Short mmCIF file of C-alpha atoms and ligand atoms in Angstrom, two decimals:
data_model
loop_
_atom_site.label_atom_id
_atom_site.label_comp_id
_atom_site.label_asym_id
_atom_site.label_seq_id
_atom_site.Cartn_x
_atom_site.Cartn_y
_atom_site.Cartn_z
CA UNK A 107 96.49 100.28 107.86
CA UNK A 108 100.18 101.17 108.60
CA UNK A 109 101.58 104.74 107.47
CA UNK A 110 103.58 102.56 105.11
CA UNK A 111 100.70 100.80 103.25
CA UNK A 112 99.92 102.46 99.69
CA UNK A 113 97.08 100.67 97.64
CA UNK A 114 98.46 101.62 94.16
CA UNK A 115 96.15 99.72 91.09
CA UNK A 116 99.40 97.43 90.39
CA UNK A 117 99.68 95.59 94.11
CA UNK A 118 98.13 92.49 93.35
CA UNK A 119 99.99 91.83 90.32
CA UNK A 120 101.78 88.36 90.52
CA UNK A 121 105.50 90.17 88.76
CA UNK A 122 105.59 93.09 90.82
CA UNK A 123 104.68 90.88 94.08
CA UNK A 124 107.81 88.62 93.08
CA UNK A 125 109.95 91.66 92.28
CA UNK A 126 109.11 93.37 95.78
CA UNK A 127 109.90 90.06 97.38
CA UNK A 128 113.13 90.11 95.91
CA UNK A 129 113.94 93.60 96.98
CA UNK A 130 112.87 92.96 100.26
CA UNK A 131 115.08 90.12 101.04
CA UNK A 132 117.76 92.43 99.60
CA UNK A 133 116.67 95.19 102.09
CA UNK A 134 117.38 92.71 104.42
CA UNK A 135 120.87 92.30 103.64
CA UNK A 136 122.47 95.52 103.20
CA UNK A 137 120.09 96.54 106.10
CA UNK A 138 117.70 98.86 104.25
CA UNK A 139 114.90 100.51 106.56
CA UNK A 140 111.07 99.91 105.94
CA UNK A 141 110.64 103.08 104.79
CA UNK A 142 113.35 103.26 101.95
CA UNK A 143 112.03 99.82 100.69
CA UNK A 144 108.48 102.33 100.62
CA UNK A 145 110.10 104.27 98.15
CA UNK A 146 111.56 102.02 96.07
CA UNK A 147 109.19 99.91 95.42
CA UNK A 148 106.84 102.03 93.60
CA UNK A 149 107.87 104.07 90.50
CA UNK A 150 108.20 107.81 90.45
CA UNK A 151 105.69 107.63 87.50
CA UNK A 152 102.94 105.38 85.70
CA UNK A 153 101.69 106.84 83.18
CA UNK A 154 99.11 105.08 81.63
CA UNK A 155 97.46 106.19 77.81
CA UNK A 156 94.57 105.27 75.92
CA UNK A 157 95.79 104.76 71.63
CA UNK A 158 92.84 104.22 69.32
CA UNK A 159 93.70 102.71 65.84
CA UNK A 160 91.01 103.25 62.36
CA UNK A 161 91.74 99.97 61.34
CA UNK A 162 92.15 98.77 57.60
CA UNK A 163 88.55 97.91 57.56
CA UNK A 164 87.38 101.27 59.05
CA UNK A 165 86.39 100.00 62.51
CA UNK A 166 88.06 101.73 65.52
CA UNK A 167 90.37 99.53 68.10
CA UNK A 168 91.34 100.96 71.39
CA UNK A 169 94.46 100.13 73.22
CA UNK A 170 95.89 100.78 76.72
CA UNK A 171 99.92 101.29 77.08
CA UNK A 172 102.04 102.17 79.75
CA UNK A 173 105.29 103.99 80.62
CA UNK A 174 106.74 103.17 83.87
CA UNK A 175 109.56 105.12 85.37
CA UNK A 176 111.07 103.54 88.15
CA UNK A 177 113.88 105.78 89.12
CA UNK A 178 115.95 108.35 88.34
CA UNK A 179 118.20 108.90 90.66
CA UNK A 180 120.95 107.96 88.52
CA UNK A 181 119.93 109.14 85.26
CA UNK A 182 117.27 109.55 83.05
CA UNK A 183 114.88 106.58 82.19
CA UNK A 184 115.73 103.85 80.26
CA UNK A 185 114.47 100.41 79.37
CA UNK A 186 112.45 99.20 76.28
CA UNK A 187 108.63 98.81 75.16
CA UNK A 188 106.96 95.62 74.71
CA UNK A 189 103.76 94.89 72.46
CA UNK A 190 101.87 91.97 74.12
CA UNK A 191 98.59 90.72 74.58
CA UNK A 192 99.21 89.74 78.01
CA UNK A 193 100.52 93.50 79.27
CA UNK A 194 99.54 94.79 82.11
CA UNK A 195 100.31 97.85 84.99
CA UNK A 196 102.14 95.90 87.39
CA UNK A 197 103.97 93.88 84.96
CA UNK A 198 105.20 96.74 83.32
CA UNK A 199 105.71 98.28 86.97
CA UNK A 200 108.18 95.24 87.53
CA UNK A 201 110.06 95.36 84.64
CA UNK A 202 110.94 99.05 85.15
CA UNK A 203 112.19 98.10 88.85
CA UNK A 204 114.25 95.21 87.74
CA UNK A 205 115.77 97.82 84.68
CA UNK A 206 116.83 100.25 87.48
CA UNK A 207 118.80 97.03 88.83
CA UNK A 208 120.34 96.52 85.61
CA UNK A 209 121.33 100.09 84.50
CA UNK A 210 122.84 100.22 88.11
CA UNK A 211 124.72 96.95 88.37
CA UNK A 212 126.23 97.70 84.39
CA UNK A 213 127.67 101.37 85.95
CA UNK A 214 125.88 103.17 83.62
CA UNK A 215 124.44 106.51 84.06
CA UNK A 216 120.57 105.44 83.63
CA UNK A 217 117.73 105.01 86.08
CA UNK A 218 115.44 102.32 85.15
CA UNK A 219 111.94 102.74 82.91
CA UNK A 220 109.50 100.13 81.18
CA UNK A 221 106.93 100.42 78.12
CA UNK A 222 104.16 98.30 77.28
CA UNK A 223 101.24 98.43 74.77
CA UNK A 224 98.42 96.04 75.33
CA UNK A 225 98.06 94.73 71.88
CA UNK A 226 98.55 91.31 69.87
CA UNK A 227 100.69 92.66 67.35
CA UNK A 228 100.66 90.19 65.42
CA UNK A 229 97.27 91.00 64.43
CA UNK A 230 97.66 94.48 62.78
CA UNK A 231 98.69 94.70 59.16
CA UNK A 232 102.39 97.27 58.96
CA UNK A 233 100.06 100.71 58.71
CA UNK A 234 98.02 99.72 61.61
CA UNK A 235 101.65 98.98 63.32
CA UNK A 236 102.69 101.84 62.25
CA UNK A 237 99.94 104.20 63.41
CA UNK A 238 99.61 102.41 66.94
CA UNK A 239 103.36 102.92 67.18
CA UNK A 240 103.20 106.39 66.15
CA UNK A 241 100.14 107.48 68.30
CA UNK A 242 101.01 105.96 71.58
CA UNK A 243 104.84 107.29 71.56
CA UNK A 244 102.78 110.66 70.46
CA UNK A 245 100.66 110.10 73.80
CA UNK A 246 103.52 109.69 75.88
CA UNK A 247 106.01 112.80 74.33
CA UNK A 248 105.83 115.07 77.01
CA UNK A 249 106.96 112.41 79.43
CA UNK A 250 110.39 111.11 77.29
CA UNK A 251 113.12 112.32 75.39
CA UNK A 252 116.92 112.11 75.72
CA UNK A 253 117.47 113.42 78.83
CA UNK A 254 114.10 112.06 80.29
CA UNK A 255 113.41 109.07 79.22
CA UNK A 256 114.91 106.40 76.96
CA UNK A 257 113.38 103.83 75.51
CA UNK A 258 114.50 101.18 73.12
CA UNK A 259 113.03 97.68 71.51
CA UNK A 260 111.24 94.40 73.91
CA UNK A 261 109.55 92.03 72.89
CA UNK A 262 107.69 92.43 69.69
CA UNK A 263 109.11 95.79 68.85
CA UNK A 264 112.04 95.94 66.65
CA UNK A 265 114.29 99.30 64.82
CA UNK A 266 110.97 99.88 62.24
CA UNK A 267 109.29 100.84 65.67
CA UNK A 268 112.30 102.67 67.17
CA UNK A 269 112.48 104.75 63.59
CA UNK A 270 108.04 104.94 64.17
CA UNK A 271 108.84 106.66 67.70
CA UNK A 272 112.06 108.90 66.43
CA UNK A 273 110.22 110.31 63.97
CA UNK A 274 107.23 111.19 65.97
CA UNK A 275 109.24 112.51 68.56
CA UNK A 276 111.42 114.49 66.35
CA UNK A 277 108.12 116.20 64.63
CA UNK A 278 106.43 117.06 68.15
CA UNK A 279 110.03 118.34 69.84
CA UNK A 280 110.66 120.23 66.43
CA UNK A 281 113.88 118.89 65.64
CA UNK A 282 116.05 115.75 65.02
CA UNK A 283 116.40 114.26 68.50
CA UNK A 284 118.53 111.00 67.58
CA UNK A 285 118.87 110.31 71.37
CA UNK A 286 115.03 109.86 72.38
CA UNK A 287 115.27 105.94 71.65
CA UNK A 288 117.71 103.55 71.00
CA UNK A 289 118.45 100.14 68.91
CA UNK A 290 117.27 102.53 66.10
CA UNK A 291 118.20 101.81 62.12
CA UNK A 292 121.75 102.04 61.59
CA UNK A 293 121.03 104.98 58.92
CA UNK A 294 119.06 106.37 61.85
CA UNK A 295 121.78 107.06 64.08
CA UNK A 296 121.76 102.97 65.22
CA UNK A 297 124.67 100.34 65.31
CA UNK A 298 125.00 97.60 63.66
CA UNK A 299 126.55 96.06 66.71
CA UNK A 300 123.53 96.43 68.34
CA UNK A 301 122.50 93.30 67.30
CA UNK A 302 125.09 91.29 68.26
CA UNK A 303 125.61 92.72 71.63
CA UNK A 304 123.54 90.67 73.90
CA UNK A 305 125.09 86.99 73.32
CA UNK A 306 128.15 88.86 72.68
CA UNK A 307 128.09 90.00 76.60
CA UNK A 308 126.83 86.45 77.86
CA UNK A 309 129.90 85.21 76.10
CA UNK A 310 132.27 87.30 77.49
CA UNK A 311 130.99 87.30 81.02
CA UNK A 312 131.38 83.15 80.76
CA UNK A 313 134.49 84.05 79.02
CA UNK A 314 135.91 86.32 82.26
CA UNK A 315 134.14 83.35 84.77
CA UNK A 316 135.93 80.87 83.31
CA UNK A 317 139.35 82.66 83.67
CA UNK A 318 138.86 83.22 87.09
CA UNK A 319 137.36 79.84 88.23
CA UNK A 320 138.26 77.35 85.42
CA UNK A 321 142.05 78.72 84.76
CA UNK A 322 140.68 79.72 81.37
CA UNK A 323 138.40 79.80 78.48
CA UNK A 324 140.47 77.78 75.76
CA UNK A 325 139.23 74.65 74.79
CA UNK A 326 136.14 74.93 77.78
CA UNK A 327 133.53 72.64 76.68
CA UNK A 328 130.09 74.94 76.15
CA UNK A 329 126.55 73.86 75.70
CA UNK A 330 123.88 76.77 74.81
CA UNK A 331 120.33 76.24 74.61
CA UNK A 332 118.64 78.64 72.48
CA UNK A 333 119.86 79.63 69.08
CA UNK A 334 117.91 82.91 68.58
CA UNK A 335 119.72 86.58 68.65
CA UNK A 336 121.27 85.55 71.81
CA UNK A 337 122.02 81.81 71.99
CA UNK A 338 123.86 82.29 68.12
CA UNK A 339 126.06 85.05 69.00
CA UNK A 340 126.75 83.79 72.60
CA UNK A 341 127.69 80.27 70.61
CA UNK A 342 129.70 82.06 68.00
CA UNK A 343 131.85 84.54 70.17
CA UNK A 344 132.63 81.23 72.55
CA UNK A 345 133.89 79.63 69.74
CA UNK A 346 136.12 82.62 68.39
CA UNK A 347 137.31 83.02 71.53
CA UNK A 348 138.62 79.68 72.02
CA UNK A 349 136.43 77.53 73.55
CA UNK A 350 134.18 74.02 72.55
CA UNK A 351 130.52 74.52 71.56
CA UNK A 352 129.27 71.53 72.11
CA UNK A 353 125.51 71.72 71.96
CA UNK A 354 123.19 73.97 70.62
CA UNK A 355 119.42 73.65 70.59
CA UNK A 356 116.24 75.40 69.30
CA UNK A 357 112.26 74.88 70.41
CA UNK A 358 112.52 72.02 67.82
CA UNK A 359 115.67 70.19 69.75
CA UNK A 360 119.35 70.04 69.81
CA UNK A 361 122.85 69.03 68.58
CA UNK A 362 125.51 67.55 69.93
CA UNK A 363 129.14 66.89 69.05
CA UNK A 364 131.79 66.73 71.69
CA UNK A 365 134.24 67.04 68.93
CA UNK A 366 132.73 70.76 68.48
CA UNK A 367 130.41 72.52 66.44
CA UNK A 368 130.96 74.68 62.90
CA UNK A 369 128.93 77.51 64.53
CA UNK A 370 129.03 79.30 61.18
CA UNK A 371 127.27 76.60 59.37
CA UNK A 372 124.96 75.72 62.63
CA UNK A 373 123.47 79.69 62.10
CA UNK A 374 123.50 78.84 58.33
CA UNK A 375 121.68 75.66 58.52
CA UNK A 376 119.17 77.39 60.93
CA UNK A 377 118.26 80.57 58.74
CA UNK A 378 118.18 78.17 55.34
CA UNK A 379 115.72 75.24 57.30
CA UNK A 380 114.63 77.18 60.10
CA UNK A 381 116.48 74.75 63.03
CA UNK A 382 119.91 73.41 64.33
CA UNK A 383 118.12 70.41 64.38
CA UNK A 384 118.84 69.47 60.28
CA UNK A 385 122.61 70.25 60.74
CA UNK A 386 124.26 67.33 59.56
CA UNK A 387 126.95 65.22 61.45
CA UNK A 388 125.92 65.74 64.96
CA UNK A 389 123.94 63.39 67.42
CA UNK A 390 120.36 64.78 67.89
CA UNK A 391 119.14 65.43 71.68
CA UNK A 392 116.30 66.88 73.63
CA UNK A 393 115.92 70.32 75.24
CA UNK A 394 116.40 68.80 78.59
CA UNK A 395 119.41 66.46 77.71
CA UNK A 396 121.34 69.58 76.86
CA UNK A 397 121.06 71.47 80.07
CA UNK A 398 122.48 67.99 81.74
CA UNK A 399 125.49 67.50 79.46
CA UNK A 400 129.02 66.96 80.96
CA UNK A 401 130.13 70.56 79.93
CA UNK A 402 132.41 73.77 81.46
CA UNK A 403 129.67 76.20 80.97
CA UNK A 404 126.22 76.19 80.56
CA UNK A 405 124.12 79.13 78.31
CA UNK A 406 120.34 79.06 78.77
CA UNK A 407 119.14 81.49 76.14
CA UNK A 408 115.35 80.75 75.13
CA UNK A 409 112.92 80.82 77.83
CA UNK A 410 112.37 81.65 81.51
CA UNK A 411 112.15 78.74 84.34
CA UNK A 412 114.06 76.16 82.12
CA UNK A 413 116.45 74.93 85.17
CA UNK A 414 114.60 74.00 87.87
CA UNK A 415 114.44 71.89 91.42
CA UNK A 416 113.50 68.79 89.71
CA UNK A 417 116.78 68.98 87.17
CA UNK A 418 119.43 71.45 88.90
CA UNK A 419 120.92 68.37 90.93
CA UNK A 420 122.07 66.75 87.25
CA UNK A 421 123.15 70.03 86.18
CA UNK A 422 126.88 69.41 85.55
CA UNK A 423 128.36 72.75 84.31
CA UNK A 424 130.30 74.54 86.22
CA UNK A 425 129.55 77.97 85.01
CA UNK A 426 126.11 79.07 84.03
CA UNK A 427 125.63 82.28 81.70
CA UNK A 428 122.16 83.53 81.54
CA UNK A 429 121.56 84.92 78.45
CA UNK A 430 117.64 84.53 78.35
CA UNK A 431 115.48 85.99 81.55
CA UNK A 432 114.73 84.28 84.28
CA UNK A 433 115.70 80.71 83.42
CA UNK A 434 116.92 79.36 86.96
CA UNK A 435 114.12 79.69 89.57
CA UNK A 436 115.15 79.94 93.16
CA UNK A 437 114.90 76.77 94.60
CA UNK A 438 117.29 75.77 91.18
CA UNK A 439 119.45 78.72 92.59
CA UNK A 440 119.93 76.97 95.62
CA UNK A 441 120.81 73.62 94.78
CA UNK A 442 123.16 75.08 92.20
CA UNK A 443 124.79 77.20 94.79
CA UNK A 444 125.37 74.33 97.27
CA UNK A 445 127.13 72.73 94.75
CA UNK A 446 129.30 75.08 93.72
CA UNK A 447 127.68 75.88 90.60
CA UNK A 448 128.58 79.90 89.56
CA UNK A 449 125.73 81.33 87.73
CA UNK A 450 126.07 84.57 86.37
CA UNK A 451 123.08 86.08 87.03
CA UNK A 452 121.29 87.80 84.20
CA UNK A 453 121.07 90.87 85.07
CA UNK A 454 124.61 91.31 84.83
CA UNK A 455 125.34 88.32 81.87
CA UNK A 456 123.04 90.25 79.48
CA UNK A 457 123.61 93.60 79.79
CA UNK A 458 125.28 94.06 76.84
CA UNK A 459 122.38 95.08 74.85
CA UNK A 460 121.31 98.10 76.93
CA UNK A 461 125.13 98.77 77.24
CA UNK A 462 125.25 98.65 73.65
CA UNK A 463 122.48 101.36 74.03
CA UNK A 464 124.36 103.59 76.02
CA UNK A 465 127.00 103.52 73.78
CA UNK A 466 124.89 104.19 70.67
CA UNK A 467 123.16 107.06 72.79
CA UNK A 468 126.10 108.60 73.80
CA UNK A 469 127.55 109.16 70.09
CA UNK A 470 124.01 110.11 68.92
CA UNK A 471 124.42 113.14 71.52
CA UNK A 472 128.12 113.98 70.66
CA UNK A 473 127.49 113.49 67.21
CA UNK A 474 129.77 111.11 66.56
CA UNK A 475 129.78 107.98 64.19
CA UNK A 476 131.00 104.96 65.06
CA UNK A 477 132.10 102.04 63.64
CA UNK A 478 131.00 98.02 64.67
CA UNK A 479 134.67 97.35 65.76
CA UNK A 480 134.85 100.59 68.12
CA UNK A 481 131.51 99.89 69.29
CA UNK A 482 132.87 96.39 69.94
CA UNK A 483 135.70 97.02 71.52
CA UNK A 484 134.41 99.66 73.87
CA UNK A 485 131.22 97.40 74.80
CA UNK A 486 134.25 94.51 75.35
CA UNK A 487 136.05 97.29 77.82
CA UNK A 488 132.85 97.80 79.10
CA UNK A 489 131.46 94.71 80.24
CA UNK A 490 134.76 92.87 81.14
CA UNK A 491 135.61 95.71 84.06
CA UNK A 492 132.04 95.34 85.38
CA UNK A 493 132.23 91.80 85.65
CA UNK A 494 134.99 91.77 87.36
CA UNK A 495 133.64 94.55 89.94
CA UNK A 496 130.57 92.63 90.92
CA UNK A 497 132.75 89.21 90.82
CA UNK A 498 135.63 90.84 93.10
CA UNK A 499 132.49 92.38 95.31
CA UNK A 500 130.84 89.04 95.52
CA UNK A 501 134.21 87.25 96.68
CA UNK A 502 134.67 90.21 99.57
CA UNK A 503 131.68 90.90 100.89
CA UNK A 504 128.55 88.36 99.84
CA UNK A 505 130.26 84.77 98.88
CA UNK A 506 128.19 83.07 101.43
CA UNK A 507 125.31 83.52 99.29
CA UNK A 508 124.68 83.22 95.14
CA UNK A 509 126.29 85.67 92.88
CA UNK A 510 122.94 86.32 91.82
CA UNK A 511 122.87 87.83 95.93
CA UNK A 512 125.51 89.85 95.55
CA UNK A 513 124.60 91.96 92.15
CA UNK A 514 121.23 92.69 93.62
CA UNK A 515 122.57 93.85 96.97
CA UNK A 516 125.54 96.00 94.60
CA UNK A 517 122.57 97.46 92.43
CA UNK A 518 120.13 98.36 95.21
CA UNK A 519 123.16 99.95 97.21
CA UNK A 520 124.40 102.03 94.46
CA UNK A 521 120.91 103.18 93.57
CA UNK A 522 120.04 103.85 97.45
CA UNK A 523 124.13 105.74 97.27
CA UNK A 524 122.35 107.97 94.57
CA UNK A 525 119.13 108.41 96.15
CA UNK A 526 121.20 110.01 100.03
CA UNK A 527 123.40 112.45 97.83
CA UNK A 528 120.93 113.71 95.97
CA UNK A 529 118.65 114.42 99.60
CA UNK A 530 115.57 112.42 98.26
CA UNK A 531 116.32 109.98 101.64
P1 LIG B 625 114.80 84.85 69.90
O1 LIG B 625 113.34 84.76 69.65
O2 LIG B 625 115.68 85.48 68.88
O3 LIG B 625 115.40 83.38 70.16
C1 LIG B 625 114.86 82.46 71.05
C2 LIG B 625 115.39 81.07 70.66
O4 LIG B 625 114.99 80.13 71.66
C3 LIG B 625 114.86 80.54 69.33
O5 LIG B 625 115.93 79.87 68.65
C4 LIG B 625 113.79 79.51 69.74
O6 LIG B 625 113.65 78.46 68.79
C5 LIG B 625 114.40 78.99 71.01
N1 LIG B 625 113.42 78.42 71.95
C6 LIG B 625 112.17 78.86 72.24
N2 LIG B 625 111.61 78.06 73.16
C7 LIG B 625 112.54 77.13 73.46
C8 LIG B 625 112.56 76.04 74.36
N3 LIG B 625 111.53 75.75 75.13
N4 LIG B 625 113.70 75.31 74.42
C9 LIG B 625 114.77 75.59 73.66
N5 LIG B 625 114.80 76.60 72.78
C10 LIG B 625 113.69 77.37 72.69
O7 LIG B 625 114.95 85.57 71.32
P2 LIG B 625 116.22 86.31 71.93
O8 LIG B 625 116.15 87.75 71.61
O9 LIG B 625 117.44 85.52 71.59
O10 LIG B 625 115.92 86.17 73.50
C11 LIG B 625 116.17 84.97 74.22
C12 LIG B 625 116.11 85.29 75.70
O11 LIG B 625 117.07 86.31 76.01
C13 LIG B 625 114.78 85.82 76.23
O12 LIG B 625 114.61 85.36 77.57
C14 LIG B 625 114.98 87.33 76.25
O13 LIG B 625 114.13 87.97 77.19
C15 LIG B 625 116.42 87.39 76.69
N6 LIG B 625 117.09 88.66 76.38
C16 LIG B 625 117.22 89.09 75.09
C17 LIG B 625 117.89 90.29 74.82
C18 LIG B 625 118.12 90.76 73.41
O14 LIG B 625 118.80 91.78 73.24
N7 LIG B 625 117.61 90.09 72.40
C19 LIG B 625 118.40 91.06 75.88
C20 LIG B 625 118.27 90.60 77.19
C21 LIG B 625 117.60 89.38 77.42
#
C-alpha cells in the first residue's frame, strides 16, 4: 500500500468513485500533485448520527444521517440535506465535493458541505417528519451554525424542514440564529425569491451565452424539458426576456408551438391538470423529440443522463443550459463539443439557488430585510459577472476542451489558491 492510499468506509461507493475521477482528470490539467488530489478528495469531516423516531403507533424506527464537510478553505460549509431511501456515506461524501466546486466557481465565500438522512420520507406522517427533522439537526448542532456550517433544502426537504432545524438550533445555541440554514420561510428570515432563483439563473446564463455566441437573446428559439421549479421559471424568464419558448415538457410529454408558448397559461394549465401536456393549441411530442428540436437553446431540467451518445449527434441547439443535474453524460459531452455545441455546465447554470442563499444569509446576519426585486436584481448582478468570468476564462486559457473543462479546472484552482494562503498545502 502506497503512503497515499487511505481506506475510508466511503471508497467503494459508485458517486464518490465518479467524482474522484473527475477531479483527477482535473488534477491533470492545472497540474495538481498526487498528494494535493490526497487531500481533496476526502472531506475534512463525516460525521455520521444515529436518529430514532417513537412512531405514531408507538414502535421505535432508527435512522442513519450524515453531514459531510468537504472544505473550508473558503468559508464555512454549505450545501443542503436530502431525505432518501437510497442515502448513503459516499454519496453524501460526493455531493459535498461537487458543492465545494460550486460555491467556488459562483465566487462566493462558502466551502462546500452535504446532508443526508436515510429515510423514505414519504412514509412518516408530518409529527414523525417533524421529530426526525428536529432530532437529527439536534444530533448534528455542535458541528453547524452560521459561521460553521450551512445547510439549506435537497431533495425531499423543503422551508417546513429549514424552520424544523432553525428552531432546534436556535433552542440548543440559546438564541435566534437566522443564519444556521437557509431557503427558510419568508416570515423566518427567507425570500420569496428563493424560489424562483434556480431557473431564473439557467435563464440568464442562456440569456448571457446567447449574447456572446448567437448575437443575442431576442426572438432565440428555446425548448426546455422539465416544467418543475426549474424548467417553469427558466421557461418564463426566457420568455420575458425576449426570446421563443418553443417546447416545454413534463414526465407525461411535451408541447410544441414554433409560433411560441403563453408560458403563463402553460404553468396555469399544469398546476390546474397537473401537466403541459392538456394545454390547448399546441402539437403534442415525446420527451425525446424535444431534446432534438431545431431550436437556439436547449434547457434540460428534469432528470440526470437525459442527453446521451445514442441522441447527442441529433441534438440541434446551439446552446445547452443545464438546469437539472447531471443530464449530459460524457461521451454526450464529447460529441456535443466536437460540434460546437456550448453547454453551460451545471454547476455554473444553476447556481442561482445557493446564490440566492448567500444572499438571504448575508441579510439574515446584517439584519437586513429585503425585498424580491433587490434580491432579484442583486442575484441578476450576481450571476451575469460570473458567467462572464468563467466564459472569458474558458475562451483564454481552456477552449480546446468543454466549458464544462474549464469551470472545474477554475473551481479546483481557486479552492487549491485558498488552500496555499491559508498554509494547509
Ligand atoms: P421538480 O420536481 O420541481 O420538477 C421536475 C420536473 O421534471 C417535473 O415537471 C416532472 O414532471 C419532470 N420530469 C420528471 N421526469 C421527467 C422525464 N423523464 N422527462 C421529462 N420531464 C420529467 O424538480 P426541480 O426542483 O425543478 O429540479 C429539476 C432538476 O434541477 C433536478 O435535476 C434537480 O437536482 C436540479 N436542481 C434543482 C435546484 C432547485 O433549486 N430546485 C437547484 C439545482 C439543481
Amino acid at each position: 500500500m502506497s503512503i497515499h492510499e487511505l481506506n475510508a468506509p466511503y471508497e467503494q461507493d459508485p458517486t464518490y468513485q465518479m467524482a474522484v475521477k473527475q477531479l483527477r482528470d482535473v488534477a491533470e490539467l492545472i497540474g495538481l500533485s498526487a498528494e494535493v488530489v490526497e487531500v481533496l478528495r476526502h472531506p475534512e469531516k463525516l460525521i455520521q448520527v444515529r436518529v430514532v423516531v417513537k412512531l405514531d403507533d408507538g414502535r421505535l424506527a432508527t435512522f442513519i444521517g450524515w453531514r459531510s464537510q468537504h472544505n473550508s478553505a473558503l468559508g464555512p460549509y454549505k450545501g443542503g440535506i436530502r431525505y432518501h431511501s437510497n442515502s448513503t456515506a459516499g454519496e453524501t461524501v460526493a455531493l459535498s465535493m461537487w458543492m465545494t466546486w460550486k460555491n467556488s466557481l459562483a465566487g462566493l465565500p462558502y466551502g462546500g458541505g452535504k446532508g443526508a438522512v436515510r429515510v423514505d420520507p414519504k412514509k412518516l406522517s408530518i409529527r414523525e417528519l417533524e421529530e426526525l427533522s428536529r432530532k437529527y439537526f439536534a444530533a448534528i448542532a455542535k458541528e453547524v451554525g452560521p459561521d460553521l456550517d450551512i445547510p439549506a433544502p435537497d431533495i425531499y426537504t423543503n422551508p417546513q424542514v429549514m424552520a424544523w432545524f432553525l428552531d432546534e438550533y436556535s433552542k440548543i445555541s440559546g438564541y435566534n440564529a437566522w443564519g444556521v440554514v437557509t431557503a427558510k420561510p419568508p416570515i423566518l428570515g427567507g425570500l420569496k425569491a428563493r424560489e424562483i432563483s434556480t431557473g431564473y439563473g439557467v435563464a440568464l446564463v442562456a440569456r448571457e451565452a446567447s449574447k456572446r455566441a448567437l448575437g443575442g437573446f431576442d426572438e432565440r428559439t428555446v425548448a426546455v424539458q422539465g416544467f418543475g421549479n426549474v424548467g417553469s421559471y427558466a421557461a418564463l424568464y426566457s420568455a420575458q426576456w425576449g426570446a421563443r419558448v418553443v417546447a416545454v415538457s413534463d414526465s407525461q410529454g411535451g408541447i410544441y408551438d414554433p409560433k411560441g408558448l403563453d408560458i403563463v397559461k402553460a404553468i396555469e394549465v399544469k398546476s390546474k391538470t397537473g401537466s403541459v401536456i392538456n394545454y390547448e393549441g399546441a402539437k403534442r411530442i415525446s420527451n425525446e423529440d424535444l431534446l432534438e428540436l431545431g431550436v437556439d437553446i436547449l434547457i434540460p431540467a428534469a432528470v440526470e443522463n437525459v442527453i446521451r451518445e445514442d441522441n447527442a449527434t441529433r441534438v440541434k441547439a446551439k446552446i445547452i443550459s443545464e438546469g437539472a443535474n447531471g443530464p449530459t453524460t460524457p461521451e454526450a459531452d464529447k460529441i456535443l463539443y466536437d460540434k460546437g455545441v456550448i453547454v453551460i455546465p451545471d454547476v455554473l447554470a444553476n447556481a442561482g439557488g445557493v446564490a440566492m442563499s448567500w444572499i438571504e444569509w448575508s441579510h439574515n446576519r446584517m439584519g437586513c430585510i429585503l425585498t424580491d426585486e433587490e434580491a432579484l436584481s442583486r442575484l441578476d448582478k450576481l450571476m451575469t459577472q460570473n458567467f462572464h468570468r468563467v466564459y472569458d476564462e474558458w475562451q483564454r486559457k481552456y477552449l480546446d476542451k468543454p466549458m464544462r473543462t474549464a469551470a472545474y479546472a477554475i473551481a479546483v484552482d481557486r479552492v487549491v489558491q485558498a488552500m496555499k494562503l491559508r498554509g494547509w498545502i
